[in-house]
Coordinates of C-alpha atoms in Angstrom, one line a residue:
Chain X
X1304 CA 59.3 -8.2 17.5
X1305 CA 56.5 -5.8 17.9
X1306 CA 55.6 -4.7 20.9
X1307 CA 52.4 -6.2 23.4
X1308 CA 51.2 -2.3 22.8
X1309 CA 51.3 -2.9 19.2
X1310 CA 49.0 -6.3 19.5
X1311 CA 47.0 -4.4 21.2
X1312 CA 46.5 -1.6 18.7
X1313 CA 45.4 -4.1 16.6
X1314 CA 43.4 -5.8 18.2
X1315 CA 41.1 -1.9 19.6
X1316 CA 41.1 -1.0 15.8
X1317 CA 38.8 -4.0 15.4
X1318 CA 36.7 -4.7 18.5
X1319 CA 33.6 -1.6 17.8
X1320 CA 31.7 -0.9 15.5
X1321 CA 33.9 -0.1 12.4
X1322 CA 37.8 0.1 11.6
X1323 CA 39.7 2.2 13.3
X1324 CA 41.9 3.0 9.8
X1325 CA 44.2 5.0 11.1
X1326 CA 45.3 2.9 13.7
X1327 CA 45.8 0.8 11.2
X1328 CA 47.8 3.1 8.6
X1329 CA 50.1 3.6 11.3
X1330 CA 50.7 -0.6 12.6
X1331 CA 50.8 -1.9 9.1
X1332 CA 52.9 0.7 7.7
X1333 CA 55.8 0.7 10.0
X1334 CA 55.4 -2.7 10.1
X1335 CA 58.0 -5.4 8.7
X1336 CA 57.2 -9.5 8.1
X1337 CA 59.1 -9.9 11.1
X1338 CA 56.6 -7.5 13.3
X1339 CA 53.7 -9.2 11.6
X1340 CA 54.7 -11.8 12.3
X1341 CA 54.8 -11.3 16.0
X1342 CA 51.4 -9.4 15.2
X1343 CA 50.0 -12.6 14.0
X1344 CA 51.0 -14.6 16.5
X1345 CA 49.7 -12.3 19.5
X1346 CA 47.2 -11.6 18.1
X1347 CA 44.9 -14.5 19.2
X1348 CA 41.7 -13.2 18.1
X1349 CA 42.4 -13.4 14.0
X1350 CA 44.9 -15.8 13.9
X1351 CA 45.5 -19.2 14.7
X1352 CA 48.4 -21.7 14.2
X1353 CA 48.3 -23.7 11.9
X1354 CA 50.0 -27.6 11.9
X1355 CA 51.9 -26.6 8.8
X1356 CA 53.7 -24.1 10.2
X1357 CA 52.7 -20.7 9.7
X1358 CA 50.0 -18.4 11.6
X1359 CA 46.4 -19.0 9.9
X1360 CA 43.3 -16.3 9.4
X1361 CA 40.4 -17.3 11.7
X1362 CA 37.8 -17.3 8.5
X1363 CA 35.3 -16.3 11.1
X1364 CA 36.7 -14.3 12.6
X1365 CA 38.1 -12.4 8.7
X1366 CA 33.9 -12.6 8.3
X1367 CA 33.6 -11.1 11.2
X1368 CA 36.1 -8.2 10.2
X1369 CA 34.5 -7.3 6.4
X1370 CA 31.3 -6.4 8.0
X1371 CA 33.4 -3.9 10.1
X1372 CA 34.9 -2.3 7.0
X1373 CA 32.2 -2.5 4.9
X1374 CA 30.5 -0.4 7.2
X1375 CA 31.2 3.1 6.4
X1376 CA 30.3 2.0 2.7
X1377 CA 26.7 0.8 3.2
X1378 CA 26.1 4.3 5.4
X1379 CA 27.4 6.2 2.2
X1380 CA 25.0 3.8 0.5
X1381 CA 22.2 4.5 2.6
X1382 CA 22.9 7.9 2.9
X1383 CA 23.5 8.5 -0.4
X1384 CA 20.2 6.5 -2.3
X1385 CA 16.6 8.6 -3.0
X1386 CA 14.8 7.3 0.3
X1387 CA 12.4 5.7 -1.4
X1388 CA 15.2 3.3 -3.2
X1389 CA 16.4 3.5 0.0
X1390 CA 13.7 1.6 2.1
X1391 CA 12.2 -0.4 -1.0
X1392 CA 16.3 -2.0 -1.1
X1393 CA 16.0 -2.9 3.3
X1394 CA 12.2 -4.3 2.7
X1395 CA 13.7 -7.3 0.0
X1396 CA 16.9 -7.6 1.9
X1397 CA 14.9 -8.0 4.6
X1398 CA 12.4 -10.2 3.4
X1399 CA 15.1 -12.5 1.7
X1400 CA 17.0 -13.1 4.5
X1401 CA 14.1 -14.6 6.9
X1402 CA 11.5 -14.1 9.8
X1403 CA 14.8 -12.3 12.2
X1404 CA 14.6 -9.3 10.0
X1405 CA 10.8 -9.0 10.3
X1406 CA 11.5 -6.3 12.4
X1407 CA 13.2 -3.9 9.3
X1408 CA 9.4 -4.4 7.5
X1409 CA 7.5 -3.3 9.8
X1410 CA 10.7 0.0 11.0
X1411 CA 9.9 0.4 6.9
X1412 CA 5.5 0.1 6.8
X1413 CA 5.4 1.7 10.5
X1414 CA 8.0 4.8 10.4
X1415 CA 7.7 6.2 7.4
X1416 CA 4.9 8.7 6.3
X1417 CA 1.9 7.1 4.4
X1418 CA 3.5 9.4 1.3
X1419 CA 7.3 7.9 2.2
X1420 CA 5.7 4.5 2.5
X1421 CA 3.8 4.3 -0.9
X1422 CA 7.6 6.3 -2.3
X1423 CA 8.7 3.0 -1.1
X1424 CA 6.2 0.9 -2.8
X1425 CA 6.7 2.3 -5.9
X1426 CA 10.4 2.4 -6.3
X1427 CA 10.0 -1.3 -5.0
X1428 CA 8.2 -2.0 -8.7
X1429 CA 11.1 -0.4 -10.5
X1430 CA 13.3 -2.6 -8.6
X1431 CA 12.1 -5.6 -8.2
X1432 CA 9.6 -6.4 -11.0
X1433 CA 7.0 -7.3 -8.3
X1434 CA 5.1 -5.4 -5.4
X1435 CA 6.2 -5.7 -2.0
X1436 CA 3.3 -7.3 -1.1
X1437 CA 3.8 -10.1 -3.8
X1438 CA 6.8 -10.6 -2.7
X1439 CA 5.9 -10.8 1.1
X1440 CA 3.5 -13.5 0.5
X1441 CA 5.9 -15.6 -1.7
X1442 CA 8.7 -15.6 0.6
X1443 CA 6.5 -15.5 4.3
X1444 CA 5.1 -18.7 4.9
X1445 CA 4.7 -18.0 8.5
X1446 CA 1.8 -16.8 10.2
X1447 CA 3.6 -12.6 10.7
X1448 CA 2.8 -13.2 6.9
X1449 CA -1.3 -11.3 7.6
X1450 CA 0.2 -8.7 10.1
X1451 CA 3.3 -7.5 7.3
X1452 CA 1.3 -7.8 4.1
X1453 CA -1.0 -6.1 6.1
X1454 CA 1.3 -2.9 7.4
X1455 CA 2.6 -2.3 3.9
X1456 CA 0.0 -1.9 1.9
X1457 CA -1.7 0.3 4.1
X1458 CA -2.1 4.5 3.4
X1459 CA -2.8 6.3 6.4
X1460 CA -5.2 9.1 7.0
X1461 CA -2.6 11.4 8.3
X1462 CA -4.1 14.4 10.5
X1463 CA -6.4 15.3 13.4
X1464 CA -10.0 14.6 14.2
X1465 CA -9.8 10.5 15.9
X1466 CA -13.3 10.1 17.3
X1467 CA -12.2 8.9 21.4
X1468 CA -14.8 6.5 21.3
X1469 CA -14.1 4.6 18.6
X1470 CA -10.3 4.5 20.4
X1471 CA -11.6 3.4 23.4
X1472 CA -13.3 0.4 22.4
X1473 CA -10.6 -1.0 20.4
X1474 CA -8.4 -0.8 23.1
X1475 CA -10.4 -2.4 24.7
X1476 CA -10.5 -5.0 21.9
X1477 CA -6.9 -4.7 21.4
X1478 CA -7.2 -5.4 25.0
X1479 CA -9.1 -8.6 24.9
X1480 CA -7.2 -9.9 21.9
X1481 CA -4.1 -10.3 24.4
X1482 CA -5.5 -11.0 27.7
X1483 CA -7.6 -13.2 27.0
X1484 CA -5.8 -16.6 27.0
X1485 CA -4.8 -16.4 23.2
X1486 CA -1.5 -14.2 23.2
X1487 CA -0.7 -16.9 20.6
X1488 CA -3.0 -16.2 18.4
X1489 CA -2.7 -12.2 18.5
X1490 CA -1.3 -12.9 14.9
X1491 CA -4.7 -13.9 13.6
X1492 CA -6.6 -11.8 15.1
X1493 CA -8.1 -10.2 12.6
X1494 CA -9.5 -7.6 14.1
X1495 CA -6.2 -6.4 16.2
X1496 CA -4.5 -6.5 12.5
X1497 CA -7.2 -4.1 11.4
X1498 CA -7.1 -2.4 14.3
X1499 CA -2.9 -2.1 13.8
X1500 CA -2.7 -1.8 9.8
X1501 CA -6.0 0.3 8.9
X1502 CA -6.0 3.3 11.1
X1503 CA -4.4 6.7 11.5
X1504 CA -0.7 6.6 13.8
X1505 CA -3.2 9.6 15.6
X1506 CA -6.1 7.3 15.7
X1507 CA -3.2 5.2 17.5
X1508 CA -1.8 6.9 19.3
X1509 CA -4.5 8.0 21.4
X1510 CA -5.7 4.2 21.6
X1511 CA -2.7 4.0 23.1
X1512 CA -3.7 6.8 25.6
X1513 CA -6.7 4.9 26.4
X1514 CA -5.0 1.0 27.1
X1515 CA -2.6 2.5 29.9
X1516 CA -5.4 4.8 31.7
X1517 CA -7.7 2.6 31.2
X1518 CA -5.5 -1.1 32.4
X1519 CA -2.6 0.6 34.1
X1520 CA -0.8 -1.3 31.4
X1521 CA 1.5 0.0 28.5
X1522 CA 0.0 -1.8 25.1
X1523 CA 3.8 -2.3 24.5
X1524 CA 4.4 -3.6 28.6
X1525 CA 1.2 -6.0 27.2
X1526 CA 3.0 -6.8 24.1
X1527 CA 6.6 -7.7 25.7
X1528 CA 8.0 -11.1 24.1
X1529 CA 5.7 -10.7 21.2
X1530 CA 8.3 -9.7 18.2
X1531 CA 6.6 -7.7 15.6
X1532 CA 3.7 -6.9 17.4
X1533 CA 5.3 -5.1 19.9
X1534 CA 7.6 -3.7 17.1
X1535 CA 4.0 -2.4 15.4
X1536 CA 2.8 -1.4 18.2
X1537 CA 6.0 0.9 18.9
X1538 CA 7.0 2.4 15.9
X1539 CA 3.2 3.6 15.5
X1540 CA 2.5 4.8 18.5
X1541 CA 5.8 5.5 20.5
X1542 CA 8.7 5.6 17.3
X1543 CA 11.5 7.1 20.0
X1544 CA 11.3 4.0 22.1
X1545 CA 11.5 1.9 19.3
X1546 CA 14.8 3.6 17.7
X1547 CA 16.0 4.1 20.9
X1548 CA 15.4 0.3 21.9
X1549 CA 17.3 -0.4 18.6
X1550 CA 20.5 2.0 18.9
X1551 CA 20.7 0.7 22.0
X1552 CA 20.7 -3.3 21.0
X1553 CA 23.3 -2.2 18.3
X1554 CA 26.0 -1.6 21.0
X1555 CA 25.7 -4.2 23.6
X1556 CA 28.3 -6.0 24.1
X1557 CA 26.7 -9.3 23.1
X1558 CA 24.8 -7.9 20.2
X1559 CA 24.9 -10.0 16.9
X1560 CA 25.6 -8.0 13.4
X1561 CA 22.0 -7.9 12.4
X1562 CA 21.6 -5.2 15.7
X1563 CA 24.8 -3.8 14.4
X1564 CA 23.6 -2.9 11.2
X1565 CA 20.5 -1.9 12.4
X1566 CA 23.0 1.1 13.9
X1567 CA 24.0 2.2 10.8
X1568 CA 19.9 2.1 9.4
X1569 CA 18.7 4.0 12.4
X1570 CA 21.6 6.5 12.4
X1571 CA 21.0 7.8 8.8
X1572 CA 17.4 7.2 7.9
X1573 CA 16.3 9.1 11.5
X1574 CA 19.3 12.0 11.1
X1575 CA 16.9 14.5 10.7
X1576 CA 14.2 13.2 13.9
X1577 CA 16.9 12.3 16.5
X1578 CA 18.9 16.0 15.2
X1579 CA 15.1 17.8 16.3
X1580 CA 14.6 15.3 19.2
X1581 CA 18.3 16.9 20.3
X1582 CA 20.0 13.1 20.7
X1583 CA 23.0 12.4 22.6
X1584 CA 25.0 9.9 21.1
X1585 CA 26.4 9.3 24.3
X1586 CA 26.0 5.8 24.9
X1587 CA 26.9 4.6 21.0
X1588 CA 29.8 7.2 20.8
X1589 CA 32.7 5.0 22.7
X1590 CA 32.6 2.1 20.7
X1591 CA 32.2 3.5 17.3
X1592 CA 35.3 3.4 15.3
X1593 CA 37.4 5.3 12.5
X1594 CA 35.6 7.2 9.8
X1595 CA 32.4 5.3 10.1
X1596 CA 32.1 7.5 13.8
X1597 CA 32.8 10.2 12.7
X1598 CA 29.9 9.8 9.3
X1599 CA 27.9 8.5 12.1
X1600 CA 28.5 11.4 14.6
X1601 CA 28.5 13.4 12.2
X1602 CA 25.1 12.6 10.9
X1603 CA 23.4 13.5 14.0
X1604 CA 25.9 16.6 15.4
X1605 CA 22.3 19.6 15.5
X1606 CA 23.3 21.9 13.3
X1607 CA 21.1 23.1 10.3
X1608 CA 20.7 20.5 8.2
X1609 CA 21.0 22.1 4.1
Chain P
X513 CA -13.0 3.3 -26.6
X514 CA -14.4 6.4 -25.2
X515 CA -17.9 7.0 -25.8
X516 CA -18.2 11.2 -25.1
X517 CA -17.7 13.5 -27.6
X518 CA -16.2 16.3 -26.4
X519 CA -13.7 19.2 -28.7
X520 CA -10.7 19.4 -29.0
X521 CA -10.7 23.3 -28.1
X522 CA -12.7 24.8 -25.3
X523 CA -13.1 27.9 -23.6
X524 CA -13.8 27.3 -20.2
X525 CA -14.9 30.8 -19.2
X526 CA -17.6 31.1 -22.4
X527 CA -18.8 27.3 -21.0
X528 CA -19.0 29.0 -17.6
X529 CA -20.7 32.2 -18.4
X530 CA -23.2 29.4 -20.3
X531 CA -23.7 27.1 -17.4
X532 CA -24.3 30.2 -15.1
X533 CA -26.7 31.5 -18.1
X534 CA -28.5 28.0 -17.5
X535 CA -28.7 28.4 -13.6
X536 CA -30.0 32.0 -12.9
X537 CA -33.5 33.3 -12.3
X538 CA -36.5 30.4 -12.4
X539 CA -36.3 27.8 -13.4
X540 CA -33.2 25.3 -15.0
X541 CA -32.1 24.7 -18.4
X542 CA -31.0 21.7 -18.1
X543 CA -30.7 20.8 -22.4
X544 CA -28.1 23.8 -22.1
X545 CA -26.4 22.2 -18.6
X546 CA -26.3 18.6 -21.0
X547 CA -25.1 19.9 -23.7
X548 CA -22.2 22.0 -22.4
X549 CA -20.8 19.4 -19.5
X550 CA -21.8 16.4 -21.4
X551 CA -19.2 17.0 -24.5
X552 CA -16.4 17.9 -21.9
X553 CA -13.1 15.6 -20.6
X554 CA -12.2 15.4 -17.3
X555 CA -9.3 18.2 -17.8
X556 CA -12.1 20.8 -19.3
X557 CA -14.8 20.3 -17.1
X558 CA -12.1 20.9 -14.4
X559 CA -11.8 24.2 -15.7
X560 CA -14.6 25.0 -16.3
X561 CA -15.4 24.9 -12.8
X562 CA -11.9 27.0 -11.8
X563 CA -13.7 29.4 -14.4
X564 CA -17.1 29.5 -12.5
X565 CA -15.3 29.3 -8.9
X566 CA -13.0 32.3 -10.6
X567 CA -16.3 34.4 -12.5
X568 CA -18.9 33.9 -9.3
X569 CA -16.9 33.7 -6.4
X570 CA -19.5 30.0 -6.1
X571 CA -18.2 26.3 -6.0
X572 CA -20.6 25.4 -9.5
X573 CA -20.9 21.9 -8.0
X574 CA -23.1 23.5 -4.7
X575 CA -24.8 25.4 -7.2
X576 CA -25.9 22.9 -9.5
X577 CA -27.2 20.9 -6.9
X578 CA -29.2 23.0 -5.8
X579 CA -30.4 23.8 -9.5
X580 CA -30.7 19.9 -9.9
X581 CA -32.8 16.7 -8.8
X582 CA -33.4 13.6 -8.7
X583 CA -30.9 11.0 -11.2
X584 CA -30.2 13.6 -13.2
X585 CA -29.4 15.7 -10.2
X586 CA -27.3 12.4 -9.1
X587 CA -25.8 12.1 -12.7
X588 CA -24.3 15.1 -13.3
X589 CA -23.0 14.9 -10.4
X590 CA -20.4 12.2 -10.8
X591 CA -20.2 13.4 -14.1
X592 CA -18.4 16.6 -13.5
X593 CA -16.0 15.1 -10.1
X594 CA -12.4 14.2 -10.9
X595 CA -12.1 10.8 -11.9
X596 CA -10.2 9.8 -8.8
X597 CA -12.4 12.6 -6.5
X598 CA -15.6 10.7 -8.0
X599 CA -14.0 6.5 -7.5
X600 CA -13.9 8.3 -3.5
X601 CA -17.5 9.4 -3.3
X602 CA -19.2 6.2 -4.9
X603 CA -16.7 4.1 -2.3
X604 CA -18.1 6.1 0.3
X605 CA -21.4 4.9 -0.8
X606 CA -21.3 2.0 -1.9
X607 CA -19.7 1.5 1.9
X608 CA -21.5 3.8 4.4
X609 CA -25.1 2.0 2.7
X610 CA -27.4 0.0 5.7
X611 CA -26.1 -3.2 3.3
X612 CA -22.7 -1.9 1.8
X613 CA -22.2 -1.9 -1.7
X614 CA -19.7 -4.5 -1.8
X615 CA -19.0 -5.2 -5.9
X616 CA -19.1 -1.2 -5.8
X617 CA -15.5 -1.6 -3.6
X618 CA -14.7 -4.6 -5.5
X619 CA -15.5 -2.6 -8.6
X620 CA -13.1 0.2 -8.1
X621 CA -10.1 -1.4 -7.3
X622 CA -10.6 -4.0 -9.4
X623 CA -10.7 -2.4 -12.6
X624 CA -8.8 1.0 -12.2
X625 CA -4.5 1.1 -12.5
X626 CA -2.8 0.8 -10.0
X627 CA -1.2 4.3 -9.7
X628 CA -5.5 5.1 -10.5
X629 CA -6.3 3.7 -7.7
X630 CA -3.5 5.4 -5.6
X631 CA -4.8 8.7 -6.3
X632 CA -8.7 7.5 -5.2
X633 CA -7.3 6.2 -2.0
X634 CA -5.2 9.9 -1.9
X635 CA -9.1 11.8 -2.7
X636 CA -11.0 9.5 -0.3
X637 CA -9.2 10.8 2.8
X638 CA -8.7 14.2 1.7
X639 CA -12.4 14.1 1.7
X640 CA -13.3 11.7 4.3
X641 CA -10.4 12.5 7.1
X642 CA -10.2 8.5 7.1
X643 CA -8.5 5.9 5.1
X644 CA -10.6 3.9 2.4
X645 CA -9.4 0.5 3.6
X646 CA -10.5 2.1 7.4
X647 CA -13.7 2.8 6.8
X648 CA -14.2 -0.7 4.1
X649 CA -12.7 -2.6 7.4
X650 CA -14.8 -0.5 9.8
X651 CA -18.2 -1.5 7.6
X652 CA -17.5 -4.8 6.4
X653 CA -17.0 -8.4 8.3
X654 CA -15.5 -11.7 7.9
X655 CA -13.2 -13.3 5.0
X656 CA -15.9 -10.2 3.0
X657 CA -13.8 -7.8 5.0
X658 CA -10.1 -9.7 4.1
X659 CA -10.8 -9.8 1.0
X660 CA -12.2 -6.3 0.1
X661 CA -9.3 -4.8 2.1
X662 CA -6.3 -6.3 0.6
X663 CA -8.5 -5.6 -2.8
X664 CA -7.9 -1.4 -1.9
X665 CA -4.8 -1.8 -0.3
X666 CA -3.1 -3.4 -3.0
X667 CA -0.1 -1.5 -5.2
X668 CA -0.3 -3.8 -8.5
X669 CA 3.2 -4.2 -10.2
X670 CA 1.9 -2.8 -13.9
X671 CA 5.2 -4.7 -16.0
X672 CA 4.3 -7.4 -18.4
X673 CA 6.5 -10.2 -16.8
X674 CA 4.4 -13.4 -16.7
X675 CA 5.7 -16.6 -15.0
X676 CA 4.3 -19.6 -16.6
X677 CA 5.3 -21.9 -13.4
X678 CA 3.3 -19.4 -10.7
X679 CA 0.3 -19.3 -13.4
X680 CA 0.1 -23.1 -14.0
X681 CA 0.6 -24.0 -9.9
X682 CA -2.0 -20.5 -9.0
X683 CA -4.8 -21.6 -11.9
X684 CA -4.6 -25.1 -9.5
X685 CA -4.9 -23.7 -6.3
X686 CA -7.8 -21.7 -7.6
X687 CA -9.6 -24.7 -9.3
X688 CA -9.7 -26.3 -5.8
X689 CA -11.3 -23.7 -4.7
X690 CA -13.7 -23.2 -7.1
X691 CA -14.5 -27.1 -7.6
X692 CA -15.1 -27.6 -4.1
X693 CA -16.6 -24.8 -2.8
X694 CA -14.7 -25.4 -0.2
X695 CA -12.7 -21.6 -0.8
X696 CA -9.3 -21.7 0.5
X697 CA -10.1 -17.9 1.3
X698 CA -6.4 -17.5 2.8
X699 CA -5.3 -18.1 -0.4
X700 CA -7.7 -16.8 -3.3
X701 CA -7.0 -13.7 -1.2
X702 CA -3.4 -13.7 -1.8
X703 CA -3.5 -14.3 -4.6
X704 CA -6.5 -12.0 -6.6
X705 CA -5.1 -9.2 -4.5
X706 CA -1.6 -9.4 -4.9
X707 CA -0.3 -10.8 -8.1
X708 CA -0.4 -8.8 -11.3
X709 CA -3.6 -7.9 -13.8
X710 CA -1.1 -9.6 -16.7
X711 CA 0.0 -12.7 -14.0
X712 CA -3.4 -13.1 -13.6
X713 CA -4.9 -13.5 -16.5
X714 CA -2.4 -15.6 -17.1
X715 CA -3.6 -17.8 -14.2
X716 CA -7.3 -17.0 -15.8
X717 CA -6.2 -18.4 -19.4
X718 CA -4.4 -21.1 -17.8
X719 CA -7.3 -22.3 -15.8
X720 CA -9.5 -22.2 -19.0
X721 CA -6.5 -24.3 -21.3
X722 CA -6.6 -27.1 -18.1
X723 CA -10.2 -26.9 -17.9
X724 CA -12.4 -26.2 -20.8
X725 CA -13.9 -23.6 -19.3
X726 CA -14.0 -20.5 -18.0
X727 CA -13.5 -19.6 -14.5
X728 CA -15.9 -17.1 -13.6
X729 CA -18.2 -20.1 -16.4
X730 CA -17.7 -22.3 -13.0
X731 CA -18.8 -19.7 -10.9
X732 CA -21.7 -19.2 -12.4
X733 CA -25.3 -18.8 -10.0
X734 CA -26.2 -15.6 -7.9
X735 CA -26.4 -17.3 -4.8
X736 CA -24.3 -18.2 -2.0
X737 CA -22.7 -16.1 0.9
X738 CA -21.3 -13.6 1.1
X739 CA -17.3 -14.4 0.1
X740 CA -19.4 -15.8 -2.8
X741 CA -21.1 -12.7 -3.9
X742 CA -17.4 -10.4 -3.1
X743 CA -15.4 -13.4 -5.4
X744 CA -17.5 -13.3 -8.1
X745 CA -17.3 -9.9 -9.2
X746 CA -13.5 -9.4 -8.4
X747 CA -13.0 -12.3 -10.4
X748 CA -15.0 -11.1 -13.4
X749 CA -13.4 -7.6 -13.0
X750 CA -9.6 -9.1 -13.1
X751 CA -10.6 -11.1 -15.9
X752 CA -12.4 -9.4 -18.2
X753 CA -13.7 -6.2 -17.5
X754 CA -15.8 -4.7 -19.9
X755 CA -17.9 -8.3 -20.0
X756 CA -17.7 -6.9 -16.6
X757 CA -18.9 -3.5 -17.2
X758 CA -22.1 -5.3 -20.0
X759 CA -23.7 -7.7 -17.2
X760 CA -23.7 -4.8 -14.9
X761 CA -25.6 -2.6 -17.5
X762 CA -27.6 -5.6 -18.4
X763 CA -29.0 -6.3 -15.2
X764 CA -29.1 -2.5 -13.9
X765 CA -31.7 -2.3 -17.3
X766 CA -33.1 -5.6 -17.0
X767 CA -34.8 -5.3 -13.6
X768 CA -38.0 -4.5 -13.3
X769 CA -37.4 -1.2 -11.8
X770 CA -34.2 0.6 -13.2
X771 CA -31.0 0.4 -10.9
X772 CA -30.7 3.4 -11.7
X773 CA -27.4 4.4 -9.3
X774 CA -25.4 1.1 -11.0
X775 CA -26.5 2.3 -15.1
X776 CA -25.5 6.0 -13.6
X777 CA -22.3 4.8 -12.8
X778 CA -20.9 2.5 -15.4
X779 CA -21.5 4.6 -18.0
X780 CA -20.1 7.9 -15.8
X781 CA -17.0 6.4 -15.1
X782 CA -16.8 3.9 -18.7
X783 CA -17.3 7.5 -21.2
X784 CA -14.1 8.4 -21.1
X785 CA -13.0 5.5 -21.1
X786 CA -13.7 1.6 -23.0
X787 CA -17.5 2.3 -22.9
X788 CA -17.5 2.0 -26.3
X789 CA -16.5 -1.3 -26.0
X790 CA -19.1 -2.0 -23.6
X791 CA -22.1 -0.7 -26.2
X792 CA -19.6 -3.5 -28.5
X793 CA -20.1 -6.3 -25.8
X794 CA -23.9 -5.4 -25.1
X795 CA -25.0 -5.5 -28.9
X796 CA -23.9 -8.8 -29.4
X797 CA -25.1 -10.2 -26.5
X798 CA -28.6 -8.5 -26.5
X799 CA -29.6 -7.9 -29.5
X800 CA -30.3 -4.6 -28.4
X801 CA -27.5 -1.6 -29.1
X802 CA -27.4 -0.2 -25.5
X803 CA -28.5 4.1 -26.5
X804 CA -31.6 1.6 -27.5
X805 CA -32.4 -0.1 -24.3
X806 CA -31.1 3.1 -21.7
X807 CA -33.4 4.9 -24.0
X808 CA -36.5 2.7 -23.7
X809 CA -35.9 2.1 -19.9
X810 CA -34.8 6.4 -18.6
X811 CA -36.7 9.4 -18.8
X812 CA -36.1 13.2 -19.1
X813 CA -33.1 15.1 -18.3
X814 CA -31.5 12.1 -17.1
X815 CA -31.8 10.0 -19.9
X816 CA -31.1 12.6 -22.3
X817 CA -27.1 13.0 -19.9
X818 CA -27.1 9.0 -20.4
X819 CA -27.9 9.1 -24.0
X820 CA -24.9 12.0 -24.5
X821 CA -22.4 10.1 -22.9
X822 CA -22.9 7.1 -24.8
X823 CA -21.6 9.8 -27.6
X824 CA -24.8 10.2 -29.2
X825 CA -24.5 13.0 -32.0
X826 CA -26.7 16.3 -30.8

C-alpha cells in the first residue's frame, strides 16, 4: 500500500514548473506493482478509473506533464543556440502559433539591440528561406500585421542626441491617437506606428517621459488592455517592467503553458540583464522544480559571467 | 559589367602624393585628379584616403571639396566615397529636398542587394545619427510614406526559390491594382516590399505571360498622384534595374537643361557594377552611344570625369 505521504510526494513532484526528478526516482524505483497501483488510485490528477477495471492515465494531464519534462530540454536548447538562431526560431514559432503569441515577436523585435535584430533576420533567411516580414504578411491577416512588420524591420539608431521638441510633439500625437475615442483603431494609426517603429529607443524613452509629464499618466497606463501596443511601448521604453510582468505572470496559479514558457525564455535570454539589475528570484523560485529549477536559478545567480 | 578601368596593382602612397601635388599651390590640376581617381576602384580609393591622411594629416575629401567646385566637385565627392556611405549621402540629399526625390530612395532601396542595403542603413546612422527609415518617415506622408519606409526597411531573402502559386496569385493582385488604377495600396506595398527579388521576377513574368504586356508598360505615363509616381520606379527597379537606369540616363540628358544630379548619380553608382550593360541598352534604344550623348551635353572637367568613368581610354 502506498502511504498518503508517497501519493502527496508524487503529486508534488509534478506540481510546479519543471519536475522534481530526484523525488520521482526515489518514489518510483522503490515501488513494486502493488505500491504503484495504489499510487495510481490515489493520484486523482493523473489517473482515472476506467470502466474496464484499471487506472487509466488522464490524457490531458499526461500532456501537461510532457510540457513539464520538456522544460529543462528547452532551457538547454535556448541557452546553447546562437542568439540569432534562437531569436529567429522563437519568432517563427510565434508566427505559426497565432495571436496569443504575437507578444513574443514584439519582445524579439523591441528588446534586442538593432544589430541583434538584424542578426535574427539574417538567421531567419538561412533557416526558413524567407524573410521574417514575408512570413508575417503571409501568416498574419489581422490588424496586428502592420505594427509587427514595422517593428521587425526596424534598424533603430542607437545613440544620444534626442530632439526634445520632436519627442514632445510625438508624445502629443500618441496621446491624441489614444484619447480621441478611436482607441480600437490604434493599430491602423499610421503616425503612431511610424513613431513606434522608426524612432530610436532613446527618443522613445524621452517621449515616454514627456507623455508622463504632460498627461499625468504613463503611456503604458494609457495603453492598458491594448495587447501588443502596450507590449511594444513597454519593451522599448521600460523593458524591466515588461520582463518583470512576464516573469510574475508565469508563476501565477492560473498561468497557462505559454506564460510558463515565457519564464524559460526570459531568464535564458535576459540573464545578463537580470544579473546586472540584481534580480532576486524570490517570487519565482518556490514554484520551480528539479533540474529545471537548478538551471534557472544558476543562470541568474549573481557572480561573474565568464 | 563594370565600365571602370582600374589597374590591378596600384600604390596608394604614390596616388596620394599625386593628388597632393595636384592640389598644392594656386589652382588645381583637375586632370591629374581625374587620371588618378577616375581609374581606382572602391577599395583602392579607400586606401588612397587612408594614405593621404597618414601622409598629410588631412582629410582628402575635405581637401578636394575646398579645391573643386560645381558639378565636377559634386561628382568627385560622390565618386570618392565608399559605396554604402555614398548611398547614405544620396539618400539624405534626396530626403531633405523641399520636394523629396522619392525615386532616388526607391532606386537605392530596390537596386542594391539586401546585404548592401543593410550596410547603407548602417552608414546612414553613422553619418546622420538617425535611422534611414526614421528620416524617410519624417519627410514623407500617406501611402507614399508607407511604401518608402517599407522599401528601405526591407531585408529580402536572397535565395533562388520561387513559389509559382504565389507568383500567380500576386500577379493577379498586381494586375487588378494596375488595371483599375484603384490601387489597393496595402497589398501592393506588401508584395513589393517583402518578396524576394527572384520571387518578384517570377511574378512579373507571370504578369507578362498572362496579360501579354509587361507591368511597366501598364504603368506608363508620368502623371498621377504621389503614390503612383513612387510606384512606377519601384516596379521598374525591381523588374529590370538596367532598363531603369537607361531610362534615367536618357531622361537626364534629354532635358532642356541636363539633370546633372541624375547623370552623376547613375554613372558614379553603376560604373563599378553594370554600367557597361546599361550603355548597351542605351545604344540599342537611342542609336547613339552614351559616351557621345554625355560628351555633347556636358563640359569641362565634369565631362572628363564622366567619360573616364564610362570607360574612356586615356
